Every structure is written in structure tokens, then in C-alpha cells.
Amino acid sequence: MADTEVKKYTEISKLGEFGLIKHLTEKIELLQSSTIKGVGDDAAVIAPPAEGEVMLLSTDMMAEGIHFELTYTPLRHLGYKAIAVNVSDICAMNGTPTQVVVSIAVSNQYSVESLEEIYKGIRFACKEYKVDLVGGDTTSSRSGLVIDVTILGKAKKESVVYRNGAKPGDLLCVSGDLGAAYAGLLLLERARKTVGADPSQKPELQGYGYVLQKQLMPRARVDVVELFNTSDIVPTSMIDISDGLSSEIHHICEASKTGCLLEELKVPIHEETIKVANENGVSPSLFALSGGEDYELLFTLNPADYKKIKDPALLTIIGEILPSEDGIMLAAKDGKMHPLPVQGWDGLRAK
Amino acid sequence: MADTEVKKYTEISKLGEFGLIKHLTEKIELLQSSTIKGVGDDAAVIAPPAEGEVMLLSTDMMAEGIHFELTYTPLRHLGYKAIAVNVSDICAMNGTPTQVVVSIAVSNQYSVESLEEIYKGIRFACKEYKVDLVGGDTTSSRSGLVIDVTILGKAKKESVVYRNGAKPGDLLCVSGDLGAAYAGLLLLERARKTVGADPSQKPELQGYGYVLQKQLMPRARVDVVELFNTSDIVPTSMIDISDGLSSEIHHICEASKTGCLLEELKVPIHEETIKVANENGVSPSLFALSGGEDYELLFTLNPADYKKIKDPALLTIIGEILPSEDGIMLAAKDGKMHPLPVQGWDGLRAK
């Protein structure tokens, strides 16, 4: 054999649907004791949660060209993200994820190896979040790649947190920092255009590891849910930040029938995010308020509960819930008060 | 106003994602007492099943151009079928469906009215099967329509039926009749070609109501599961026929490590199916054995249990489970024995 290694790619059609599913699912490890039967029958069989617990069910679909571009999204990261954004929905209910099913529509032109890459990311995420992959569907598609994940979770009945429980006087809090995922997206889009125009160019992505990671491989904040649990507190309302802080604050206030005061200067923003915003000549706050895809948790706490938190460094107080008649307001860094705009990422609105 | 009514269509982008989801889900009726919170938060909240029951979870994705052609599939029927095929998976475990989540990827060119048609079919099916629609995702797609449904169900722990419980001596049974969905598909494909070649032609579909219905709007056999329950019997193994009888028999025998004898003359075939097969110059048995998409139930019964069945007209005995070493055999109508071929509908295999 010569030095050059010729990598072989296997066409999906060679394995057929059953062969493919068998191939992709044979490496699955089951971690949840509640999984009685995983992949391999008409449905998975799952033991009910413990006495006093309820189940949580959510789904999120990602479509090529809308939620991701394959030109710069590694397939493994894509598989990871498809699971993480669903875990994030369970976190937003103050719950624990337990099982997922994954459906993928993919062009017949894809190789088995590329599907394997997606599944590697899926399995990696399942292990990290201790979620069992118990079923799915793989089908050809005439066109782009579509991944749909449905997740099952559980929570103590009295600890489920909805969007509608915020009360005037509650502290408005957020985990992590905001706007980074959008900063990462901008960098990747810029690199695509640079390299697209002149393939000899190298994309300038060095020194932006944090924001790129937040875009390509966002972490679901299971640690924050765990913190609530160990601190023995329950937020009064919660939502995950998929569409941008402004949009999510509006969701909480509308569901809770309250107003709110958001303090712009208190919104946590990472230094890399600030750098990217400045390079693009826009305010970093705009990234944080309207960027979306951060998958951090936005929640409201009774002030008495805030004092019980064992590791307050995991969260930042960014404002306060007000009575409904006070409106949903932004205290801007110029010292002025404005109504908080509803902007957010909205995949279906014409751009 | 003149006599001609100009129908107005609303672009999806006008409503935006949140407006669209609100619009599509506001008419949902909840029928299951276990649904604590349906659409409208980060996840649905569901009460666990009763003591001694387990949960069932399954998913099925349908993609345009692969599972359906919009040229002849009414959107309402498509919505119905997306739910019914998932209910069928729960039936195949001897369970009762309870909740579904629905994800749809759709081109921005679609009108809100066409999505509404899909949802009308979804709501119709949910009502028929007493299933609550508790969540979903609607996203744009650069290309074709993709519908993914995930279903949650329940069953008594000791009554769950897997594919792997068949024993030599068990009767091999099927509900309804087979091959009709494929006959319907052939008719619709023929009509598409006729009308495509000469739009003044009318497709000849009269007198084929049964097979067309089986293709466009298959019913999940919840009545058969109910019959098992009222007859106080549990099949030893079961699967739903989505890929064709031959393929499903192989699945049961491989999982159960048995052989089988299928008697060709006993396979129930509707007269319309026979007519379409004859018109196409093929044996009706080929439709039944390899057609797929019938969504009937294939199951095995201990002979003592068969006698307990209160309404045997709902099912037909088509063969017997044999020891593994006897192989998976077809007793053909010419009196000869052949190994049963594995053919079935396999959406990913190159045609």
C-alpha cells in the first residue's frame, strides 16, 4: 500500500433502512433504569417516574439552511446540538431529561459515514446528559437534512416551573452570559463568505473559541437545575433563551401577566462577544437582547429564595418583575427608560 | 361584489413563528386527563400512568417525495396519516395512545391556509384516537415538506407485546386485509402520469374508494387492541405492517428465533386490490406480501387464546409459527413450498 490512504465511503442505499438503523444504533449505551426497551421494536417501553413525579415532553426540529449551514457546521456538533437544545427545554421546566427519540431526513447522496458523524455527536450528548436514545426514524429526503428530536423528562410535581408564575418583586435572573452564540454565527458566516470568494484565504477564527463553541455546541444548563435542587429552591417562572433575551422576557411577562424592568448594564456579556460586536460596529447589548440560540436559562426568583442559593456565581440578576401596568421596560445604559422591544430570532419571519 | 369569490391566502411569514403556532394550536381540544399542560410552555407536562402501567414512545417521519406526493395527497389526509401511523406503532405494542407532539418543516412559500389543512387532519385523527396534541415545532425548510410525529402511549406492564415472543405452534394472524394501500398508490401514480401527460384527461379513480382510502387515510387498528383486551388475551408477539407482510414476518421470526409457515391462499385480500393487481398483470399476493403501508396488525396467538376471541371476524389466521430449523416458509397456491422472500418497502434502498 502506498502512503496515501483512500478513504472509502459507503452509500446509504447499500445498507437499506433496516441495515442503516441497526448500524447506527448498535453502539447505544442505556443509562436510565427506567428504559425497559430501547431501539428495536415498534415503540420504546419506559417505566413511569417515581411517586409524586410527572413527565415532561418536548420536541425541536432543525433544518438545513434555516438552523444550520453544513458548510461550517461539523456533523458531530450538529448531532450534539440537536440533543442539547431539547435537554435545554426540559431544564427550562426545572426537570431532568431521561429519554430521546431522533428522526433524521437525509438525502440519498449522504454517506453512511456522515450519518455516523451525526450519531457520534448524538451519543456524546446523550452520555453527557445521561439521556437514553430509545428510538427514531431515518428516512431519505429529496433535499436538505432535517433532524427532529423529541425528549422525555421528569420532575417532581410541585417543582415544575412554568412561564406564568412570575410575581412583582421577583428578581429576574439569567445563567451564563448572552449574545455569544450570535457572535459565533456572525464569525462563521463571515468566514464562509471570505473563503467562498477566495478559497485560498484562511478564515480568521483564532481567539474566538468561546463564541464559536456557544454557536456550534451549546451546553444545556443542567447544572443550574441541579443548583436549584441542592439549594432547595424553585424559581417562580423559567424559560430557555432560544430566541433572544427580549423575546423570552416578553414570553414570561405575558404568561405571568406582569411587567418587568431589565437593566441593560447588568446583562452579562462575554469579552469575545463584545469584541465581535465592536468589530461589526454594533452594541454588544443588541447581540445579548436579540441574538438568540444562547440556551441559557432565564428565570425569576423570590428574593428570599435568592439568598439560599449555594453558588450565586452561576447566575446574574438582570432586573426585576413589576406590576403589569408598569410595562416591560429597559433601563438603558444612557440612563433612559424605553419599552423593551420584542425582537428575537424568528426562523419563519421573512428576513 | 361579483359572483366570483377571490380566496385570500396568507403568507406564513406574515404571522411569524409564534403567531403561526398560536394560530394552529388554538383549536386543540384536550381529551386525556393525564395532560396537565399541553402546548404553550417549554415542554408539555403529563401525569404518569396508573400503577402497573408502563409508557410507550415512538416516532415516525414522513418526507415529501418519499412517503407522499403532494400532487395527489390532500393535505388534510396527510395530517391524518401522520398521526395514524404513529398510533399504529402504539397498537403494535398492545398499548393505548395518549399524547403526540408534531414537528413540521415547510417551505416559506406555503400559505397559512395549507398548514391549517394539515392541522385539520391532525386534529381529526387526534379526536378519533383520543390522543392529545401537546406540543410541536414548525420551521421553514429550504425544500420539501417533512412531518415528524412522536407519540406517547401506555400499556399494562404485563400486557406489552414485543416482536420476540412468538413460540412454535402459535397461530400467525393478521387484522383486516393486505395489499390495498399499495393498490391505491399504484392507482394514484397512474392518475398522476395520465393527467400529467394530458391535463384534459380525468383520472379513472371511480370504484376504487376502498384502496384509495387505505393509501391516503389508513386507520390504526385500535379496535383490534381493544378486542384483545375485552377477550382477555395477550398476543405472544406483534408488529404493525408498514413495510409489507413478508418483511414483518421476518422481523417477528428473527426477534423470536423461530421459523414460520405462511399459507398464501389464506392471506386476506380485498376485491378492489385483486382488481388493481389483475389490471397490472401481477399476482394479488405480491401486493399483499410486499406492498407495505397497510398498517394492519400482524400477531401470533397461543391456540388456546384464539378460542377466547369474542369477534374472530376482525382477524384471519394465515399460518403457523415453526421451530427455527424449519425456516421461514411460504406454502404457495401452486402447492409448493418456498422460502419466504424478505421483500418489503424500504424507503432508503435504491430503487
XYZ file of C-alpha atoms in Angstrom:
702
model
C 0.000 0.000 0.000
C 1.176 3.498 -0.776
C 1.329 6.291 1.751
C -1.875 7.857 0.580
C -4.866 6.389 2.250
C -8.018 6.337 0.188
C -10.998 6.670 2.493
C -13.975 4.621 1.447
C -17.468 5.983 1.732
C -20.486 3.759 1.889
C -23.695 4.743 0.155
C -26.752 4.697 2.388
C -28.675 2.709 -0.206
C -26.245 -0.180 0.247
C -27.370 -0.836 3.803
C -31.078 -0.178 3.308
C -33.275 1.292 6.020
C -33.075 -1.609 8.466
C -29.372 -2.154 7.996
C -28.740 1.539 8.482
C -30.770 1.800 11.679
C -29.067 -1.304 13.054
C -25.655 0.092 12.134
C -26.308 3.479 13.722
C -27.920 2.235 16.898
C -25.779 -0.765 17.830
C -23.364 1.380 19.834
C -26.024 2.947 22.016
C -25.497 2.649 25.776
C -28.538 2.793 28.030
C -28.030 4.650 31.305
C -31.545 5.196 32.637
C -33.002 2.413 34.750
C -36.445 3.470 33.515
C -35.650 2.298 29.960
C -37.238 -1.155 29.772
C -36.843 -1.488 25.980
C -34.952 0.913 23.730
C -34.478 0.760 19.967
C -35.685 -2.354 18.143
C -39.441 -2.736 18.477
C -42.454 -0.702 17.326
C -42.095 1.577 20.362
C -39.751 2.015 23.301
C -41.050 0.847 26.692
C -40.388 3.121 29.648
C -41.154 2.703 33.345
C -43.148 5.579 34.835
C -41.348 8.061 37.094
C -41.430 7.758 40.884
C -44.451 8.621 43.023
C -45.024 12.379 43.062
C -43.218 12.949 39.756
C -44.657 14.000 36.406
C -43.332 13.574 32.868
C -42.183 16.300 30.517
C -42.344 16.039 26.715
C -40.868 18.426 24.167
C -39.659 18.466 20.562
C -37.311 20.616 18.459
C -36.641 20.354 14.762
C -33.526 21.651 12.981
C -33.484 22.157 9.210
C -30.511 22.685 6.924
C -30.244 26.209 5.585
C -32.507 27.511 8.364
C -30.976 26.379 11.648
C -27.576 25.335 10.362
C -25.284 25.549 7.346
C -23.357 22.410 6.565
C -20.532 24.468 5.060
C -19.305 25.309 8.557
C -21.177 23.044 10.939
C -19.314 19.817 11.727
C -21.862 16.976 11.620
C -20.778 15.766 15.042
C -21.531 19.175 16.548
C -24.868 19.171 14.791
C -25.824 15.872 16.397
C -24.731 17.188 19.797
C -26.687 20.414 19.411
C -29.888 18.618 18.328
C -29.868 16.794 21.682
C -28.661 19.761 23.788
C -31.411 22.163 22.643
C -34.001 19.564 23.632
C -32.356 18.942 27.015
C -32.496 22.717 27.459
C -36.303 22.632 27.124
C -36.527 20.072 29.928
C -34.162 22.217 32.061
C -36.473 25.191 31.453
C -39.253 23.245 33.210
C -36.867 22.514 36.117
C -36.807 18.862 35.084
C -34.378 16.034 34.382
C -34.124 14.591 30.867
C -34.466 10.811 30.579
C -35.079 9.551 27.010
C -34.944 10.861 23.442
C -36.061 9.676 20.025
C -34.314 11.056 16.949
C -35.683 11.324 13.405
C -33.409 12.263 10.530
C -34.366 13.011 6.926
C -31.321 12.905 4.723
C -30.523 12.882 1.027
C -29.708 9.527 -0.504
C -26.439 11.159 -1.573
C -25.215 11.148 2.032
C -22.711 8.514 3.016
C -23.220 6.176 5.934
C -20.054 7.725 7.387
C -21.597 11.196 7.518
C -24.675 9.852 9.295
C -22.284 8.140 11.700
C -20.703 11.511 12.449
C -24.115 12.924 13.381
C -24.755 9.896 15.594
C -21.370 10.281 17.281
C -22.431 13.754 18.381
C -25.829 12.443 19.451
C -24.271 9.666 21.532
C -21.764 12.078 23.069
C -24.587 14.403 24.153
C -26.713 11.508 25.418
C -23.834 10.369 27.615
C -23.137 13.883 28.915
C -26.788 14.475 29.844
C -27.470 10.846 30.905
C -30.277 10.552 28.367
C -31.153 7.269 26.652
C -31.642 7.224 22.889
C -34.578 4.817 22.650
C -35.888 5.148 19.125
C -36.019 7.026 15.918
C -36.621 7.064 12.237
C -34.216 7.593 9.361
C -35.648 8.425 6.000
C -34.415 9.781 2.734
C -35.302 13.309 1.800
C -35.363 14.847 -1.653
C -33.435 17.763 -0.357
C -31.874 19.114 2.812
C -31.008 17.495 6.110
C -33.687 17.693 8.814
C -33.159 16.451 12.392
C -36.072 16.233 14.775
C -35.557 15.218 18.382
C -38.295 14.545 20.908
C -37.318 14.364 24.548
C -38.963 12.856 27.585
C -38.087 14.079 31.060
C -39.357 14.056 34.602
C -39.760 16.459 37.502
C -41.229 16.494 40.968
C -44.852 17.536 40.541
C -44.536 20.529 42.877
C -41.225 21.625 41.346
C -42.315 22.026 37.709
C -41.648 25.634 36.669
C -43.878 27.240 34.055
C -43.545 30.569 32.287
C -46.524 32.001 34.080
C -45.507 32.126 37.746
C -43.523 35.396 37.939
C -44.732 37.873 40.617
C -43.992 41.600 41.047
C -40.921 41.925 43.248
C -39.301 38.737 41.926
C -35.706 39.015 40.755
C -35.138 38.482 37.027
C -32.059 36.262 36.602
C -30.103 34.640 33.846
C -27.470 31.889 33.763
C -24.116 32.290 31.981
C -23.739 35.133 29.504
C -25.694 36.209 26.458
C -25.120 37.039 22.801
C -22.176 34.686 22.357
C -23.982 32.228 20.064
C -24.940 35.056 17.736
C -21.358 36.389 17.762
C -20.167 32.896 16.796
C -22.723 32.746 13.983
C -21.548 36.084 12.589
C -17.930 34.891 12.585
C -18.835 31.661 10.798
C -20.927 33.497 8.214
C -18.095 35.953 7.623
C -15.610 33.089 7.211
C -17.929 31.366 4.745
C -18.120 34.494 2.610
C -14.364 35.126 2.755
C -13.451 31.574 1.845
C -16.301 31.380 -0.675
C -14.984 34.425 -2.514
C -11.341 33.312 -2.384
C -10.724 29.707 -1.314
C -7.019 30.415 -0.729
C -7.979 32.640 2.218
C -7.914 31.157 5.692
C -10.884 32.079 7.856
C -9.883 34.184 10.861
C -11.382 32.225 13.722
C -8.441 32.098 16.136
C -9.054 33.624 19.532
C -12.830 33.163 19.255
C -13.102 29.687 20.748
C -15.733 30.657 23.313
C -18.286 32.200 20.958
C -17.754 29.502 18.319
C -18.382 26.814 20.902
C -21.561 28.572 22.066
C -22.852 28.586 18.473
C -21.773 25.120 17.386
C -22.052 23.167 20.611
C -24.175 24.975 23.200
C -24.423 23.300 26.593
C -27.814 22.785 28.218
C -27.743 24.175 31.771
C -28.442 21.012 33.724
C -26.001 22.384 36.328
C -28.329 25.316 37.054
C -31.303 22.984 37.553
C -29.108 20.932 39.873
C -28.217 24.132 41.768
C -31.905 24.932 42.335
C -32.353 21.415 43.625
C -29.389 21.414 46.014
C -30.261 24.941 47.209
C -33.801 23.701 47.872
C -35.471 26.487 45.885
C -37.908 26.566 42.958
C -37.885 29.532 40.533
C -41.285 31.202 40.148
C -41.008 31.112 36.336
C -38.446 29.949 33.784
C -37.781 29.709 30.034
C -34.701 28.859 27.994
C -33.193 31.527 25.777
C -33.520 30.207 22.264
C -34.871 33.339 20.566
C -33.076 36.158 22.407
C -33.447 37.708 25.844
C -36.025 40.362 24.850
C -38.327 37.858 23.255
C -38.117 35.478 26.240
C -38.753 38.271 28.775
C -41.898 39.128 26.825
C -42.983 35.473 26.941
C -42.568 35.324 30.733
C -44.288 38.666 31.342
C -47.186 37.888 29.007
C -47.725 34.435 30.527
C -47.384 35.799 34.081
C -49.399 38.974 33.366
C -46.658 41.187 34.797
C -44.358 43.994 33.761
C -40.597 43.987 34.114
C -37.560 46.227 34.378
C -34.461 44.954 32.576
C -31.205 46.775 33.364
C -29.005 46.840 30.287
C -25.785 47.335 32.252
C -26.395 44.178 34.275
C -26.758 41.838 31.279
C -23.696 39.527 31.320
C -21.750 39.525 28.059
C -18.502 37.629 27.392
C -15.432 39.617 26.282
C -15.232 37.727 22.966
C -18.860 38.665 22.269
C -18.052 42.322 22.980
C -15.084 42.124 20.627
C -17.156 40.671 17.760
C -19.910 43.236 18.316
C -17.409 46.093 18.255
C -15.794 44.732 15.089
C -19.229 44.793 13.486
C -19.955 48.292 14.770
C -22.983 47.365 16.860
C -23.707 47.486 20.555
C -22.906 44.214 22.358
C -26.268 44.592 24.103
C -28.004 44.107 20.777
C -26.382 40.669 20.490
C -27.457 39.824 24.041
C -31.018 41.106 23.701
C -31.827 39.855 20.219
C -29.196 37.290 19.273
C -30.822 34.062 20.309
C -29.576 30.456 20.495
C -27.762 31.008 23.786
C -29.691 28.208 25.520
C -29.079 29.864 28.860
C -31.918 29.874 31.391
C -33.971 32.985 32.146
C -35.883 32.722 35.422
C -37.476 34.675 38.226
C -36.762 34.157 41.914
C -38.480 35.218 45.074
C -35.818 37.450 46.787
C -35.924 35.227 49.892
C -35.016 32.243 47.716
C -32.130 34.069 46.099
C -30.372 34.185 49.469
C -30.495 30.389 49.722
C -28.527 29.838 46.505
C -25.318 27.937 47.213
C -23.347 29.080 44.173
C -24.617 32.515 43.108
C -21.765 32.821 40.568
C -23.778 30.615 38.191
C -26.364 33.341 37.713
C -26.766 37.107 37.341
C -29.614 39.335 38.480
C -30.533 41.462 35.462
C -33.747 43.100 36.587
C -36.994 42.849 38.477
C -40.561 41.812 37.816
C -43.014 44.737 38.017
C -46.796 45.002 38.127
C -48.388 44.670 34.703
C -49.314 48.370 34.468
C -45.632 49.395 34.690
C -44.958 47.759 31.325
C -41.981 45.773 30.066
C -39.153 48.289 30.308
C -35.462 48.563 29.562
C -33.267 50.812 31.729
C -30.676 51.621 29.065
C -27.051 52.396 29.834
C -27.651 56.045 28.850
C -29.845 56.265 31.944
C -33.090 56.463 29.947
C -36.104 54.149 30.187
C -37.513 52.571 26.997
C -40.162 49.943 26.328
C -38.221 46.695 25.719
C -38.561 45.750 22.039
C -39.846 42.231 21.253
C -37.138 41.384 18.755
C -35.885 37.884 18.681
C -34.779 35.240 16.309
C -37.811 34.054 14.441
C -36.988 31.422 11.874
C -40.176 31.871 9.929
C -40.377 35.622 9.570
C -39.183 36.989 6.231
C -35.739 38.455 6.679
C -69.148 42.129 -5.030
C -69.282 39.970 -8.125
C -70.179 36.308 -8.128
C -66.595 35.162 -8.244
C -65.061 34.808 -4.857
C -61.368 35.521 -4.640
C -59.873 33.366 -1.931
C -57.167 35.069 0.059
C -54.047 33.221 1.099
C -51.900 34.318 3.984
C -48.141 34.025 3.778
C -46.567 32.196 6.692
C -44.014 34.977 7.124
C -46.831 37.396 7.972
C -47.649 35.587 11.198
C -44.096 34.721 12.244
C -43.260 31.567 14.169
C -45.064 32.407 17.399
C -48.140 33.751 15.654
C -48.287 30.690 13.456
C -48.000 28.218 16.324
C -50.669 30.112 18.251
C -52.923 30.169 15.208
C -52.527 26.455 14.518
C -52.858 25.251 18.087
C -55.665 27.400 19.454
C -58.342 24.955 18.315
C -56.813 21.953 20.056
C -59.094 20.032 22.404
C -57.507 18.046 25.230
C -59.187 14.713 25.975
C -56.687 12.885 28.193
C -56.916 13.555 31.903
C -53.169 12.880 32.104
C -52.379 16.047 30.136
C -51.513 18.600 32.837
C -50.108 21.193 30.420
C -50.279 20.984 26.627
C -48.911 23.438 24.062
C -47.540 26.752 25.329
C -44.505 26.206 27.559
C -41.026 24.788 27.033
C -42.381 21.262 27.442
C -45.732 19.560 27.959
C -46.419 18.213 31.459
C -48.007 14.784 31.694
C -49.173 12.761 34.686
C -47.657 9.260 34.882
C -49.863 6.274 34.007
C -51.655 4.232 36.652
C -49.897 1.763 38.936
C -48.761 -1.292 36.996
C -48.662 0.548 33.681
C -45.641 1.487 31.549
C -45.183 4.164 28.915
C -44.595 3.654 25.208
C -42.701 6.109 22.992
C -42.357 6.019 19.223
C -41.690 8.339 16.296
C -42.343 8.317 12.540
C -41.207 10.846 9.992
C -42.841 11.419 6.597
C -40.999 13.298 3.839
C -42.384 14.761 0.625
C -41.359 12.861 -2.475
C -40.508 9.789 -0.380
C -43.581 8.974 1.685
C -46.086 11.147 -0.125
C -46.591 13.174 -3.292
C -48.425 16.421 -2.816
C -49.803 16.216 -6.359
C -52.369 13.669 -5.218
C -52.265 13.696 -1.425
C -54.806 16.072 0.126
C -53.064 17.920 2.970
C -55.831 17.011 5.377
C -55.306 13.311 4.672
C -51.580 13.787 5.131
C -52.103 15.241 8.598
C -54.430 12.375 9.473
C -51.999 9.739 8.222
C -49.036 11.229 10.124
C -50.952 10.654 13.372
C -52.478 7.290 12.380
C -49.144 5.631 11.518
C -47.822 6.606 14.941
C -50.953 5.355 16.700
C -50.397 2.125 14.788
C -46.958 1.727 16.439
C -48.544 2.011 19.885
C -51.216 -0.533 18.865
C -48.425 -2.893 17.776
C -47.192 -2.898 21.401
C -50.764 -3.658 22.587
C -50.959 -0.168 24.066
C -53.207 2.879 24.160
C -52.006 6.157 22.626
C -52.230 9.219 24.873
C -50.231 12.251 23.627
C -48.434 13.379 20.469
C -46.050 16.168 19.502
C -45.866 17.226 15.855
C -42.950 18.892 14.061
C -43.392 20.271 10.560
C -40.722 21.672 8.248
C -42.326 23.593 5.443
C -41.267 25.954 2.681
C -41.818 29.637 3.340
C -43.857 29.585 0.129
C -46.617 27.643 1.878
C -49.704 29.551 2.894
C -51.045 29.531 6.417
C -54.204 28.011 4.921
C -52.322 24.951 3.658
C -50.750 24.381 7.081
C -54.237 24.696 8.510
C -55.396 21.896 6.227
C -52.647 19.640 7.602
C -53.659 20.584 11.157
C -57.323 19.858 10.400
C -56.325 16.293 9.535
C -54.121 16.094 12.624
C -56.945 17.301 14.888
C -59.415 14.920 13.238
C -57.093 11.966 13.888
C -56.357 13.104 17.458
C -60.083 13.178 18.177
C -60.682 9.766 16.594
C -57.862 8.126 18.570
C -58.411 10.195 21.748
C -54.832 11.475 21.618
C -53.845 14.923 22.897
C -51.648 17.126 20.716
C -49.406 18.648 23.409
C -46.539 20.264 21.557
C -44.578 20.706 18.421
C -42.332 22.769 16.293
C -42.947 24.486 12.987
C -39.967 25.594 10.997
C -39.249 26.696 7.498
C -37.433 24.349 5.196
C -35.490 25.198 2.080
C -37.209 22.437 0.296
C -39.876 19.795 0.762
C -42.467 19.227 3.434
C -41.399 16.991 6.340
C -43.758 15.919 9.135
C -42.409 14.164 12.190
C -44.742 12.885 14.894
C -43.691 11.431 18.234
C -46.301 9.568 20.213
C -46.577 8.647 23.857
C -48.786 5.770 24.947
C -49.343 3.436 27.840
C -49.967 -0.253 28.468
C -50.324 -2.610 31.381
C -46.831 -3.786 32.203
C -47.684 -7.472 31.774
C -49.631 -6.847 28.553
C -46.903 -5.173 26.488
C -46.348 -7.240 23.344
C -42.900 -7.329 21.739
C -41.760 -8.807 18.464
C -39.787 -11.523 20.173
C -42.406 -13.625 21.992
C -43.632 -15.964 19.219
C -43.414 -19.698 20.019
C -43.613 -22.740 17.715
C -47.253 -23.809 17.489
C -48.573 -20.242 17.775
C -51.071 -19.143 15.141
C -49.913 -16.388 12.793
C -52.744 -13.873 12.388
C -53.421 -10.611 10.648
C -56.138 -7.964 11.008
C -58.097 -6.646 8.012
C -56.761 -7.305 4.547
C -53.436 -6.670 2.847
C -52.070 -5.023 -0.263
C -54.818 -2.413 -0.551
C -52.589 0.578 0.302
C -50.183 -0.401 -2.442
C -53.048 -0.843 -4.917
C -54.215 2.664 -4.007
C -50.720 4.030 -4.525
C -50.487 2.458 -7.988
C -53.818 3.993 -8.995
C -52.752 7.441 -7.796
C -49.397 7.193 -9.561
C -51.144 6.099 -12.760
C -53.575 9.013 -12.487
C -50.702 11.441 -11.968
C -48.990 10.241 -15.107
C -52.205 10.310 -17.179
C -53.170 13.795 -16.096
C -49.561 14.956 -16.255
C -49.286 13.884 -19.883
C -52.669 15.311 -20.864
C -54.315 17.613 -18.307
C -57.687 17.350 -20.104
C -57.850 13.667 -19.051
C -59.824 12.767 -15.971
C -58.117 10.242 -13.709
C -60.035 6.979 -13.504
C -60.465 6.532 -9.778
C -64.166 5.691 -9.532
C -64.986 2.365 -7.963
C -61.706 2.245 -6.065
C -62.773 4.012 -2.904
C -61.532 1.266 -0.588
C -57.946 1.035 -1.817
C -57.616 4.814 -2.158
C -58.769 5.252 1.432
C -56.266 2.638 2.623
C -53.447 4.569 0.920
C -54.469 8.112 1.770
C -56.102 7.672 5.150
C -55.180 4.344 6.764
C -56.849 3.575 10.068
C -54.774 2.412 13.030
C -56.286 -0.791 14.445
C -57.157 0.390 17.937
C -60.255 -1.826 17.635
C -58.082 -4.945 17.452
C -56.149 -3.936 20.588
C -59.500 -3.342 22.265
C -60.622 -6.824 21.139
C -57.574 -8.417 22.801
C -58.407 -6.532 25.951
C -62.098 -7.448 26.076
C -61.281 -11.067 25.150
C -58.746 -11.102 27.993
C -55.889 -12.361 25.836
C -52.391 -11.106 25.058
C -50.744 -11.964 21.715
C -47.339 -13.622 22.081
C -45.784 -11.216 19.542
C -46.990 -8.335 17.380
C -45.835 -5.799 14.770
C -47.676 -3.381 12.513
C -47.458 -3.875 8.773
C -45.748 -0.802 7.444
C -43.246 -2.479 5.120
C -45.165 -5.451 3.774
C -46.204 -8.798 5.231
C -43.042 -10.716 4.219
C -40.718 -8.213 5.804
C -42.743 -8.097 9.045
C -42.900 -11.900 9.303
C -39.119 -11.958 9.034
C -38.873 -9.352 11.815
C -41.049 -11.433 14.152
C -39.276 -14.712 13.363
C -35.799 -13.189 13.698
C -36.653 -11.498 17.007
C -38.387 -14.629 18.322
C -35.768 -17.032 16.895
C -38.441 -19.148 15.207
C -39.435 -20.307 11.767
C -42.855 -19.887 10.216
C -45.206 -21.279 7.611
C -47.252 -18.684 5.738
C -50.118 -20.022 3.621
C -50.555 -17.856 0.537
C -54.179 -18.857 -0.019
C -55.156 -17.705 3.449
C -53.841 -14.138 3.104
C -56.905 -11.843 3.057
C -57.039 -9.546 0.020
C -59.854 -7.114 -0.810
C -61.649 -7.471 -4.173
C -60.578 -3.966 -5.255
C -56.957 -4.904 -4.556
C -57.362 -8.055 -6.662
C -58.844 -5.962 -9.480
C -55.940 -3.471 -9.475
C -53.384 -6.291 -9.339
C -55.022 -8.066 -12.276
C -55.155 -4.818 -14.275
C -51.421 -4.508 -13.708
C -50.795 -8.124 -14.647
C -49.350 -9.184 -11.298
C -50.435 -11.631 -8.642
C -52.542 -10.003 -5.910
C -50.397 -11.919 -3.419
C -47.402 -9.838 -4.441
C -49.276 -6.710 -3.343
C -50.148 -8.351 -0.046
C -46.693 -9.753 0.656
C -44.563 -6.821 -0.450
C -46.847 -3.801 -0.773
C -46.493 -2.168 2.610
C -48.267 0.742 4.277
C -51.290 -1.360 5.215
C -50.955 -0.520 8.923
C -52.760 -3.731 9.799
C -51.519 -5.734 12.779
C -49.562 -8.974 12.372
C -49.509 -11.047 15.549
C -49.116 -14.528 16.956
C -51.565 -16.218 19.308
C -51.386 -19.231 21.513
C -54.103 -21.558 20.028
C -55.861 -21.699 23.417
C -56.137 -17.894 23.369
C -57.564 -17.861 19.860
C -60.646 -19.667 21.121
C -61.318 -16.870 23.629
C -61.597 -14.180 20.950
C -65.020 -12.577 21.018
C -65.105 -11.320 17.427
C -62.902 -13.581 15.278
C -64.100 -11.792 12.116
C -61.626 -8.994 12.848
C -58.698 -11.283 12.143
C -57.520 -14.076 9.836
C -55.202 -16.990 10.594
C -52.609 -17.020 7.811
C -50.085 -19.514 9.072
C -48.231 -21.002 11.999
C -45.014 -20.398 13.887
C -42.483 -23.243 13.427
C -39.223 -24.147 15.132
C -36.286 -22.108 13.889
C -34.727 -25.004 11.957
C -37.837 -25.316 9.739
C -37.112 -21.896 8.220
C -39.439 -19.098 7.194
C -41.559 -20.722 4.502
C -44.349 -19.862 2.093
C -46.871 -22.548 1.128
C -47.717 -21.153 -2.310
C -51.073 -21.615 -4.009
C -49.487 -23.970 -6.526
C -48.977 -26.371 -3.631
C -45.221 -25.864 -3.494
C -43.123 -24.717 -0.546
C -40.659 -21.809 -0.969
C -38.519 -19.815 1.414
C -40.446 -16.567 2.061
C -38.578 -13.681 0.406
C -37.701 -10.681 2.608
C -39.010 -8.059 0.208
C -40.686 -5.057 1.695
C -40.966 -1.378 1.182
C -37.677 0.142 2.145
C -37.610 3.873 1.645
C -33.829 4.090 1.651
C -32.866 1.319 -0.700
C -32.082 2.467 -4.228
C -34.999 1.626 -6.472
